[in-house]
Coordinates of C-alpha atoms in Angstrom, one line a residue:
X1 CA 0.0 0.0 0.0
X2 CA 1.2 3.5 -0.8
X3 CA 0.2 6.6 1.1
X4 CA 1.1 10.1 0.0
X5 CA 0.3 13.6 1.3
X6 CA 1.6 17.2 0.9
X7 CA 2.1 17.8 4.6
X8 CA 5.4 18.8 6.3
X9 CA 8.2 16.3 5.6
X10 CA 8.0 13.6 8.3
X11 CA 10.0 10.3 8.1
X12 CA 8.1 7.8 10.2
X13 CA 11.0 5.4 9.9
X14 CA 13.4 7.8 11.6
X15 CA 10.9 8.7 14.4
X16 CA 12.1 7.4 17.8
X17 CA 9.3 6.5 20.2
X18 CA 9.3 8.2 23.6
X19 CA 9.6 5.9 26.7
X20 CA 6.3 4.5 27.8
X21 CA 4.5 5.7 30.9
X22 CA 5.6 4.2 34.2
X23 CA 2.0 4.0 35.7
X24 CA -1.5 3.7 34.4
X25 CA -2.2 7.2 35.7
X26 CA 0.5 8.6 33.5
X27 CA -0.9 6.9 30.4
X28 CA -2.4 9.1 27.7
X29 CA -4.5 7.9 24.7
X30 CA -3.0 7.7 21.3
X31 CA 0.5 7.5 20.0
X32 CA 0.5 3.9 18.9
X33 CA -0.1 4.3 15.2
X34 CA 3.6 4.1 14.1
X35 CA 4.2 1.4 16.6
X36 CA 1.4 -0.7 15.0
X37 CA 2.5 0.1 11.5
X38 CA 6.1 -1.0 12.2
X39 CA 4.9 -4.1 14.1
X40 CA 2.5 -5.4 11.4
X41 CA 4.3 -4.4 8.3
X42 CA 6.8 -6.7 6.7
X43 CA 8.6 -3.8 4.9
X44 CA 8.3 0.0 4.9
X45 CA 9.8 2.6 2.7
X46 CA 9.6 6.4 3.0
X47 CA 10.7 9.2 0.8
X48 CA 10.0 12.9 0.4
X49 CA 9.8 14.0 -3.2
X50 CA 8.4 17.0 -5.0
X51 CA 6.9 18.3 -1.9
X52 CA 5.1 15.1 -0.9
X53 CA 5.6 12.5 1.8
X54 CA 5.4 9.0 0.3
X55 CA 5.1 6.0 2.6
X56 CA 4.9 2.5 1.1
X57 CA 4.4 -0.6 3.2
X58 CA 4.0 -4.2 2.6
X59 CA 2.1 -7.0 4.5
X60 CA 2.5 -10.5 3.2
X61 CA -0.2 -13.0 4.1
X62 CA 0.4 -16.7 3.8
X63 CA -2.3 -19.0 2.4
X64 CA -4.5 -21.2 4.5
X65 CA -3.0 -24.2 6.1

């Protein structure tokens, strides 16, 4: 799948996740999108070209059995 937008350049592959909260009270909703993308994708590629962010990612499914 390829996703493209004209927003500010942002390389999700270079983004380093902040340390997680130490307690449930410190937990805030959100912030797991990139973690999930990295965890479920088999391959990801990013580039910024002609004023556009371009993220391509692959997920390979095996057949039944």
